[in-house]
mmCIF file of C-alpha atoms and ligand atoms in Angstrom:
data_model
loop_
_atom_site.group_PDB
_atom_site.id
_atom_site.type_symbol
_atom_site.label_atom_id
_atom_site.label_comp_id
_atom_site.label_asym_id
_atom_site.label_seq_id
_atom_site.Cartn_x
_atom_site.Cartn_y
_atom_site.Cartn_z
ATOM 1 C CA MET A 5 -24.016 -3.613 -7.857
ATOM 2 C CA ASP A 6 -23.436 -3.806 -11.631
ATOM 3 C CA ARG A 7 -19.877 -4.185 -12.839
ATOM 4 C CA THR A 8 -18.372 -0.830 -13.600
ATOM 5 C CA GLU A 9 -16.985 0.529 -16.875
ATOM 6 C CA LYS A 10 -14.343 2.424 -14.912
ATOM 7 C CA ALA A 11 -10.773 1.273 -14.349
ATOM 8 C CA VAL A 12 -10.761 -0.662 -11.084
ATOM 9 C CA VAL A 13 -8.114 -0.044 -8.430
ATOM 10 C CA LEU A 14 -7.770 -2.296 -5.402
ATOM 11 C CA ILE A 15 -6.059 -0.590 -2.458
ATOM 12 C CA THR A 16 -5.042 -2.681 0.546
ATOM 13 C CA GLY A 17 -5.191 -1.155 4.020
ATOM 14 C CA ALA A 18 -7.298 1.744 2.837
ATOM 15 C CA SER A 19 -9.471 2.372 5.903
ATOM 16 C CA ARG A 20 -7.232 5.247 7.010
ATOM 17 C CA GLY A 21 -3.962 7.083 6.431
ATOM 18 C CA ILE A 22 -2.156 6.869 3.093
ATOM 19 C CA GLY A 23 -4.482 4.161 1.774
ATOM 20 C CA ALA A 24 -7.605 6.207 2.497
ATOM 21 C CA ALA A 25 -6.099 9.326 0.915
ATOM 22 C CA THR A 26 -5.194 7.273 -2.162
ATOM 23 C CA ALA A 27 -8.725 5.851 -2.347
ATOM 24 C CA GLN A 28 -10.248 9.312 -2.204
ATOM 25 C CA LEU A 29 -7.925 10.736 -4.857
ATOM 26 C CA ALA A 30 -8.361 7.717 -7.135
ATOM 27 C CA ALA A 31 -12.151 7.997 -6.929
ATOM 28 C CA SER A 32 -12.000 11.706 -7.717
ATOM 29 C CA ARG A 33 -9.941 10.840 -10.815
ATOM 30 C CA GLY A 34 -12.497 8.360 -12.094
ATOM 31 C CA TYR A 35 -11.387 4.994 -10.766
ATOM 32 C CA ALA A 36 -13.804 2.540 -9.202
ATOM 33 C CA VAL A 37 -12.129 1.847 -5.892
ATOM 34 C CA CYS A 38 -12.010 -1.336 -3.834
ATOM 35 C CA ILE A 39 -11.125 -0.359 -0.267
ATOM 36 C CA ASN A 40 -9.598 -3.241 1.653
ATOM 37 C CA PHE A 41 -9.407 -3.168 5.445
ATOM 38 C CA ARG A 42 -8.587 -5.717 8.133
ATOM 39 C CA ASN A 43 -10.420 -4.541 11.282
ATOM 40 C CA SER A 44 -11.726 -1.001 10.744
ATOM 41 C CA ARG A 45 -15.089 -1.673 9.078
ATOM 42 C CA THR A 46 -16.682 1.534 10.375
ATOM 43 C CA ALA A 47 -13.905 3.700 8.939
ATOM 44 C CA ALA A 48 -13.925 1.815 5.623
ATOM 45 C CA ASP A 49 -17.716 2.129 5.297
ATOM 46 C CA ALA A 50 -17.532 5.853 6.118
ATOM 47 C CA LEU A 51 -14.922 6.294 3.384
ATOM 48 C CA VAL A 52 -17.121 4.472 0.871
ATOM 49 C CA ASP A 53 -20.040 6.728 1.853
ATOM 50 C CA SER A 54 -17.996 9.900 1.408
ATOM 51 C CA ILE A 55 -16.728 8.768 -2.022
ATOM 52 C CA VAL A 56 -20.229 7.835 -3.186
ATOM 53 C CA ALA A 57 -21.638 11.109 -1.829
ATOM 54 C CA ALA A 58 -19.074 12.956 -3.939
ATOM 55 C CA GLY A 59 -20.244 11.079 -7.068
ATOM 56 C CA GLY A 60 -17.557 8.385 -7.069
ATOM 57 C CA GLU A 61 -17.705 4.604 -6.973
ATOM 58 C CA ALA A 62 -16.294 2.499 -4.141
ATOM 59 C CA ILE A 63 -16.822 -0.696 -2.188
ATOM 60 C CA ALA A 64 -15.171 -1.986 1.002
ATOM 61 C CA ILE A 65 -13.986 -5.584 1.488
ATOM 62 C CA GLN A 66 -12.584 -7.048 4.691
ATOM 63 C CA ALA A 67 -9.504 -9.227 4.261
ATOM 64 C CA ASP A 68 -6.275 -9.800 6.143
ATOM 65 C CA VAL A 69 -3.568 -9.646 3.490
ATOM 66 C CA ALA A 70 -1.366 -11.874 5.627
ATOM 67 C CA ILE A 71 -3.820 -14.762 5.079
ATOM 68 C CA GLU A 72 -3.629 -16.388 1.647
ATOM 69 C CA ASP A 73 -7.299 -17.438 1.530
ATOM 70 C CA ASP A 74 -8.356 -13.898 2.438
ATOM 71 C CA VAL A 75 -6.258 -12.472 -0.397
ATOM 72 C CA VAL A 76 -7.749 -14.848 -2.957
ATOM 73 C CA ARG A 77 -11.273 -14.028 -1.725
ATOM 74 C CA LEU A 78 -10.499 -10.290 -1.793
ATOM 75 C CA PHE A 79 -9.605 -10.432 -5.495
ATOM 76 C CA GLU A 80 -12.541 -12.705 -6.334
ATOM 77 C CA GLN A 81 -15.053 -10.433 -4.582
ATOM 78 C CA CYS A 82 -13.554 -7.268 -6.014
ATOM 79 C CA THR A 83 -13.647 -8.715 -9.537
ATOM 80 C CA ALA A 84 -17.212 -9.972 -9.105
ATOM 81 C CA LEU A 85 -18.490 -6.638 -7.796
ATOM 82 C CA LEU A 86 -16.498 -4.116 -9.838
ATOM 83 C CA GLY A 87 -14.939 -6.033 -12.727
ATOM 84 C CA PRO A 88 -11.343 -6.897 -13.627
ATOM 85 C CA VAL A 89 -8.718 -5.259 -11.444
ATOM 86 C CA HIS A 90 -6.566 -2.921 -13.527
ATOM 87 C CA ALA A 91 -4.477 -1.488 -10.707
ATOM 88 C CA LEU A 92 -3.247 -2.669 -7.315
ATOM 89 C CA VAL A 93 -1.857 -0.498 -4.529
ATOM 90 C CA ASN A 94 -0.090 -2.688 -1.969
ATOM 91 C CA ASN A 95 -0.436 -0.242 0.910
ATOM 92 C CA ALA A 96 -1.327 -2.348 3.978
ATOM 93 C CA GLY A 97 1.550 -2.203 6.412
ATOM 94 C CA VAL A 98 2.254 -2.498 10.108
ATOM 95 C CA LEU A 99 4.946 -1.661 12.591
ATOM 96 C CA GLU A 100 5.175 -2.474 16.283
ATOM 97 C CA VAL A 101 6.350 -0.680 19.412
ATOM 98 C CA GLN A 102 9.788 0.887 19.096
ATOM 99 C CA SER A 103 12.486 -1.403 20.445
ATOM 100 C CA PRO A 104 15.997 -2.639 19.675
ATOM 101 C CA LEU A 105 16.475 -5.959 17.899
ATOM 102 C CA ALA A 106 17.761 -7.480 21.155
ATOM 103 C CA THR A 107 14.237 -7.435 22.615
ATOM 104 C CA MET A 108 12.286 -8.560 19.523
ATOM 105 C CA ASP A 109 10.848 -12.069 19.532
ATOM 106 C CA ALA A 110 10.170 -14.305 16.545
ATOM 107 C CA ALA A 111 6.392 -13.806 16.788
ATOM 108 C CA ARG A 112 6.824 -10.062 16.212
ATOM 109 C CA LEU A 113 9.114 -10.619 13.230
ATOM 110 C CA GLN A 114 6.569 -13.023 11.770
ATOM 111 C CA ARG A 115 3.686 -10.560 12.219
ATOM 112 C CA VAL A 116 5.574 -7.688 10.584
ATOM 113 C CA PHE A 117 6.797 -9.762 7.650
ATOM 114 C CA ALA A 118 3.438 -11.544 7.249
ATOM 115 C CA THR A 119 1.598 -8.312 6.472
ATOM 116 C CA ASN A 120 4.319 -6.154 4.955
ATOM 117 C CA VAL A 121 6.134 -8.711 2.791
ATOM 118 C CA PHE A 122 4.030 -11.838 2.351
ATOM 119 C CA GLY A 123 0.793 -9.833 2.089
ATOM 120 C CA THR A 124 2.301 -7.625 -0.597
ATOM 121 C CA MET A 125 3.609 -10.621 -2.529
ATOM 122 C CA LEU A 126 0.342 -12.564 -2.296
ATOM 123 C CA CYS A 127 -1.696 -9.583 -3.482
ATOM 124 C CA ALA A 128 0.751 -8.993 -6.318
ATOM 125 C CA ARG A 129 0.489 -12.664 -7.261
ATOM 126 C CA GLU A 130 -3.298 -12.474 -7.523
ATOM 127 C CA ALA A 131 -3.013 -9.265 -9.534
ATOM 128 C CA VAL A 132 -0.437 -10.721 -11.951
ATOM 129 C CA ARG A 133 -2.505 -13.862 -12.485
ATOM 130 C CA ARG A 134 -5.395 -11.685 -13.621
ATOM 131 C CA MET A 135 -3.559 -8.848 -15.390
ATOM 132 C CA SER A 136 -0.929 -10.743 -17.364
ATOM 133 C CA THR A 137 -1.410 -10.590 -21.115
ATOM 134 C CA SER A 138 0.227 -14.037 -21.216
ATOM 135 C CA SER A 139 -2.810 -15.477 -19.458
ATOM 136 C CA GLY A 140 -5.470 -13.486 -21.282
ATOM 137 C CA GLY A 141 -5.469 -10.342 -19.128
ATOM 138 C CA ASN A 142 -5.333 -6.745 -20.295
ATOM 139 C CA GLY A 143 -2.161 -5.723 -18.462
ATOM 140 C CA GLY A 144 -2.131 -3.453 -15.445
ATOM 141 C CA VAL A 145 -0.109 -1.593 -12.885
ATOM 142 C CA ILE A 146 1.060 -2.321 -9.349
ATOM 143 C CA VAL A 147 2.316 0.238 -6.845
ATOM 144 C CA ASN A 148 3.961 -1.084 -3.692
ATOM 145 C CA VAL A 149 4.139 1.177 -0.652
ATOM 146 C CA SER A 150 7.647 0.758 0.705
ATOM 147 C CA SER A 151 9.304 3.286 3.021
ATOM 148 C CA ALA A 152 12.338 5.518 3.287
ATOM 149 C CA ALA A 153 13.072 3.193 6.234
ATOM 150 C CA SER A 154 14.331 0.662 3.680
ATOM 151 C CA ARG A 155 17.430 2.807 3.127
ATOM 152 C CA ILE A 156 17.627 4.499 6.573
ATOM 153 C CA GLY A 157 17.189 1.267 8.572
ATOM 154 C CA SER A 158 15.273 2.647 11.619
ATOM 155 C CA PRO A 159 17.920 1.725 14.225
ATOM 156 C CA GLY A 160 16.658 1.444 17.800
ATOM 157 C CA GLU A 161 13.061 1.812 16.632
ATOM 158 C CA TYR A 162 12.114 -0.947 14.223
ATOM 159 C CA VAL A 163 14.821 -2.540 12.151
ATOM 160 C CA ASP A 164 12.320 -5.341 11.511
ATOM 161 C CA TYR A 165 9.942 -2.944 9.765
ATOM 162 C CA ALA A 166 12.794 -1.325 7.820
ATOM 163 C CA ALA A 167 14.036 -4.743 6.678
ATOM 164 C CA SER A 168 10.521 -5.677 5.565
ATOM 165 C CA LYS A 169 10.471 -2.545 3.418
ATOM 166 C CA GLY A 170 13.891 -3.455 2.022
ATOM 167 C CA ALA A 171 12.278 -6.690 0.884
ATOM 168 C CA ILE A 172 9.536 -4.680 -0.823
ATOM 169 C CA ASP A 173 12.167 -2.718 -2.748
ATOM 170 C CA SER A 174 13.855 -5.926 -3.977
ATOM 171 C CA PHE A 175 10.503 -7.457 -4.810
ATOM 172 C CA THR A 176 9.511 -4.370 -6.802
ATOM 173 C CA LEU A 177 12.721 -4.503 -8.849
ATOM 174 C CA GLY A 178 12.438 -8.220 -9.521
ATOM 175 C CA LEU A 179 8.743 -8.356 -10.310
ATOM 176 C CA SER A 180 8.940 -5.361 -12.628
ATOM 177 C CA LYS A 181 11.478 -7.270 -14.749
ATOM 178 C CA GLU A 182 9.493 -10.505 -14.546
ATOM 179 C CA VAL A 183 6.196 -9.079 -15.802
ATOM 180 C CA GLY A 184 7.194 -6.092 -17.928
ATOM 181 C CA SER A 185 6.675 -8.110 -21.107
ATOM 182 C CA GLN A 186 3.239 -9.167 -19.834
ATOM 183 C CA GLY A 187 1.835 -5.628 -19.886
ATOM 184 C CA ILE A 188 2.298 -4.965 -16.178
ATOM 185 C CA ARG A 189 4.263 -2.082 -14.671
ATOM 186 C CA VAL A 190 5.481 -2.418 -11.071
ATOM 187 C CA ASN A 191 6.802 0.516 -9.052
ATOM 188 C CA ALA A 192 7.128 1.552 -5.418
ATOM 189 C CA VAL A 193 6.782 4.758 -3.455
ATOM 190 C CA ARG A 194 8.983 5.246 -0.430
ATOM 191 C CA PRO A 195 7.245 7.678 1.923
ATOM 192 C CA GLY A 196 9.236 9.390 4.653
ATOM 193 C CA PHE A 197 7.589 10.738 7.801
ATOM 194 C CA ILE A 198 3.905 11.028 6.993
ATOM 195 C CA LEU A 199 1.268 12.281 9.430
ATOM 196 C CA THR A 200 -0.836 9.167 10.054
ATOM 197 C CA ASP A 201 -1.803 6.912 12.963
ATOM 198 C CA ILE A 202 0.981 4.437 12.225
ATOM 199 C CA HIS A 203 3.354 6.270 14.571
ATOM 200 C CA ALA A 204 0.969 5.641 17.474
ATOM 201 C CA SER A 205 1.315 1.914 16.700
ATOM 202 C CA GLY A 206 5.023 2.391 17.315
ATOM 203 C CA GLY A 207 4.247 3.946 20.707
ATOM 204 C CA GLU A 208 5.116 7.539 19.733
ATOM 205 C CA PRO A 209 2.198 9.461 18.197
ATOM 206 C CA GLY A 210 4.311 12.642 18.063
ATOM 207 C CA ARG A 211 7.249 11.005 16.260
ATOM 208 C CA VAL A 212 6.994 13.155 13.131
ATOM 209 C CA ASP A 213 7.133 16.363 15.194
ATOM 210 C CA ARG A 214 10.229 15.127 17.011
ATOM 211 C CA ILE A 215 12.031 14.343 13.770
ATOM 212 C CA LYS A 216 10.859 17.111 11.482
ATOM 213 C CA GLY A 217 13.908 19.330 12.074
ATOM 214 C CA SER A 218 16.057 16.691 10.354
ATOM 215 C CA ILE A 219 13.891 16.656 7.241
ATOM 216 C CA PRO A 220 15.206 19.014 4.521
ATOM 217 C CA LEU A 221 11.676 20.323 3.883
ATOM 218 C CA GLN A 222 11.342 20.795 7.678
ATOM 219 C CA ARG A 223 7.969 19.099 8.043
ATOM 220 C CA GLY A 224 6.174 15.791 7.925
ATOM 221 C CA GLY A 225 4.244 14.882 4.811
ATOM 222 C CA ASP A 226 0.491 14.706 4.382
ATOM 223 C CA PRO A 227 -1.019 11.387 3.232
ATOM 224 C CA GLN A 228 -2.418 13.272 0.225
ATOM 225 C CA GLU A 229 1.125 14.086 -0.930
ATOM 226 C CA VAL A 230 1.924 10.364 -1.061
ATOM 227 C CA ALA A 231 -1.406 9.654 -2.745
ATOM 228 C CA LYS A 232 -0.518 12.057 -5.576
ATOM 229 C CA ALA A 233 2.717 10.164 -6.262
ATOM 230 C CA ILE A 234 0.861 6.842 -6.213
ATOM 231 C CA LEU A 235 -1.771 8.175 -8.622
ATOM 232 C CA TRP A 236 0.958 9.316 -10.998
ATOM 233 C CA LEU A 237 2.510 5.841 -10.965
ATOM 234 C CA LEU A 238 -0.925 4.305 -11.577
ATOM 235 C CA SER A 239 -1.650 6.605 -14.506
ATOM 236 C CA PRO A 240 -0.593 6.517 -18.166
ATOM 237 C CA GLU A 241 1.463 9.643 -17.352
ATOM 238 C CA SER A 242 4.097 7.195 -16.061
ATOM 239 C CA SER A 243 3.733 4.775 -18.984
ATOM 240 C CA TYR A 244 7.506 4.277 -19.432
ATOM 241 C CA THR A 245 8.280 3.968 -15.720
ATOM 242 C CA THR A 246 8.669 0.536 -14.171
ATOM 243 C CA GLY A 247 10.951 -0.808 -11.457
ATOM 244 C CA ALA A 248 11.226 2.684 -9.944
ATOM 245 C CA LEU A 249 11.499 3.416 -6.213
ATOM 246 C CA LEU A 250 10.056 6.915 -5.844
ATOM 247 C CA ASP A 251 11.023 8.709 -2.626
ATOM 248 C CA VAL A 252 8.263 10.906 -1.190
ATOM 249 C CA SER A 253 10.169 11.891 1.900
ATOM 250 C CA GLY A 254 10.772 15.638 1.980
ATOM 251 C CA GLY A 255 14.397 15.046 1.017
ATOM 252 C CA ARG A 256 15.323 12.815 3.981
HETATM 253 P P1 NAP B 304 -1.960 3.375 9.151
HETATM 254 O O1 NAP B 304 -2.575 4.725 9.287
HETATM 255 O O2 NAP B 304 -1.522 2.644 10.377
HETATM 256 O O3 NAP B 304 -2.984 2.456 8.301
HETATM 257 C C1 NAP B 304 -2.648 1.123 8.049
HETATM 258 C C2 NAP B 304 -3.735 0.496 7.223
HETATM 259 O O4 NAP B 304 -3.338 -0.838 6.922
HETATM 260 C C3 NAP B 304 -5.066 0.397 7.952
HETATM 261 O O5 NAP B 304 -6.072 0.655 7.006
HETATM 262 C C4 NAP B 304 -5.110 -1.059 8.410
HETATM 263 O O6 NAP B 304 -6.448 -1.570 8.452
HETATM 264 C C5 NAP B 304 -4.380 -1.731 7.263
HETATM 265 N N1 NAP B 304 -3.809 -3.028 7.592
HETATM 266 C C6 NAP B 304 -2.837 -3.323 8.489
HETATM 267 N N2 NAP B 304 -2.579 -4.635 8.461
HETATM 268 C C7 NAP B 304 -3.386 -5.176 7.523
HETATM 269 C C8 NAP B 304 -3.585 -6.493 7.043
HETATM 270 N N3 NAP B 304 -2.861 -7.522 7.517
HETATM 271 N N4 NAP B 304 -4.501 -6.686 6.076
HETATM 272 C C9 NAP B 304 -5.229 -5.663 5.580
HETATM 273 N N5 NAP B 304 -5.096 -4.387 6.002
HETATM 274 C C10 NAP B 304 -4.182 -4.160 6.975
HETATM 275 O O7 NAP B 304 -0.683 3.416 8.187
HETATM 276 P P2 NAP B 304 -0.153 4.487 7.114
HETATM 277 O O8 NAP B 304 0.786 5.384 7.805
HETATM 278 O O9 NAP B 304 -1.261 5.047 6.310
HETATM 279 O O10 NAP B 304 0.746 3.499 6.235
HETATM 280 C C11 NAP B 304 0.325 2.967 5.001
HETATM 281 C C12 NAP B 304 1.545 2.358 4.337
HETATM 282 O O11 NAP B 304 2.537 3.363 4.194
HETATM 283 C C13 NAP B 304 2.182 1.228 5.132
HETATM 284 O O12 NAP B 304 2.657 0.237 4.263
HETATM 285 C C14 NAP B 304 3.356 1.918 5.816
HETATM 286 O O13 NAP B 304 4.383 1.022 6.127
HETATM 287 C C15 NAP B 304 3.743 2.908 4.741
HETATM 288 N N6 NAP B 304 4.523 4.034 5.224
HETATM 289 C C16 NAP B 304 4.003 4.920 6.116
HETATM 290 C C17 NAP B 304 4.794 5.981 6.543
HETATM 291 C C18 NAP B 304 4.308 7.001 7.542
HETATM 292 O O14 NAP B 304 5.110 7.804 8.036
HETATM 293 N N7 NAP B 304 3.015 7.052 7.861
HETATM 294 C C19 NAP B 304 6.106 6.129 6.067
HETATM 295 C C20 NAP B 304 6.592 5.205 5.165
HETATM 296 C C21 NAP B 304 5.792 4.165 4.737
HETATM 297 P P3 NAP B 304 -7.241 -1.825 9.823
HETATM 298 O O15 NAP B 304 -7.288 -0.522 10.561
HETATM 299 O O16 NAP B 304 -8.568 -2.291 9.385
HETATM 300 O O17 NAP B 304 -6.428 -2.859 10.580
#
């Protein structure tokens, strides 16, 4: 494939859910999209096909964001195939079966933090190295996908996941100040209860339905509603916004 003239956005964990919705919306708005996935090649390829069929531009690259070598290769391949990365959406995230802290072992904590925190930081590092005007880049924008869990805490379900998202909030604030003068904006969205498969990973596919009565807007969110907020933060429409934590949580 020839390198594209379009702005390139790399979206981690984009084979389904919020990442896939963001990929589709970004392609429809003229971005060339790099869809990262870890295991779900069939879903990622199907998403590429649907974007291309609609006249957009997309590629899929396998990489586990928790593995440093994978992250470096992901950025190298994306740059080689599409051109310099202008925008990064750090969306890949995991949670594990609902349980209290008392029954969590260290291996679980390491898995959750490896993807959610270290993966986000490694991807941001690769993006900054390439985007920074101090090292010859053209600037860029990073959107981290945090969670309303960072301020709610998810007691009895997954305090480990919530704490990992708290780290994303701190990281977003710090990095935005570190690289603002290098032409890079860094923001986060904090989705609330969004209708995706992630709740099945926690052992309760119907979790959003159970909780929706406590959400001021009285419903779960669609992945597309989060994607719209992410696309706004990626766009020049948010040119003076950096270090923001944007709740997309129906008021909860
Ligand atoms: P999802 O449907 O479970 O999708 C997760 C995606 O992340 C999949 O594409 C998965 O790819 C990928 N992934 C997981 N670990 C990865 C790794 N180590 N490296 C690369 N890709 C990896 O989740 P979602 O609900 O769309 O969530 C997306 C983000 O939003 C996450 O950060 C999540 O914490 C956050 N969020 C979600 C909600 C919600 O209610 N849904 C609320 C707040 C925040 P494979 O299938 O290939 O493994």
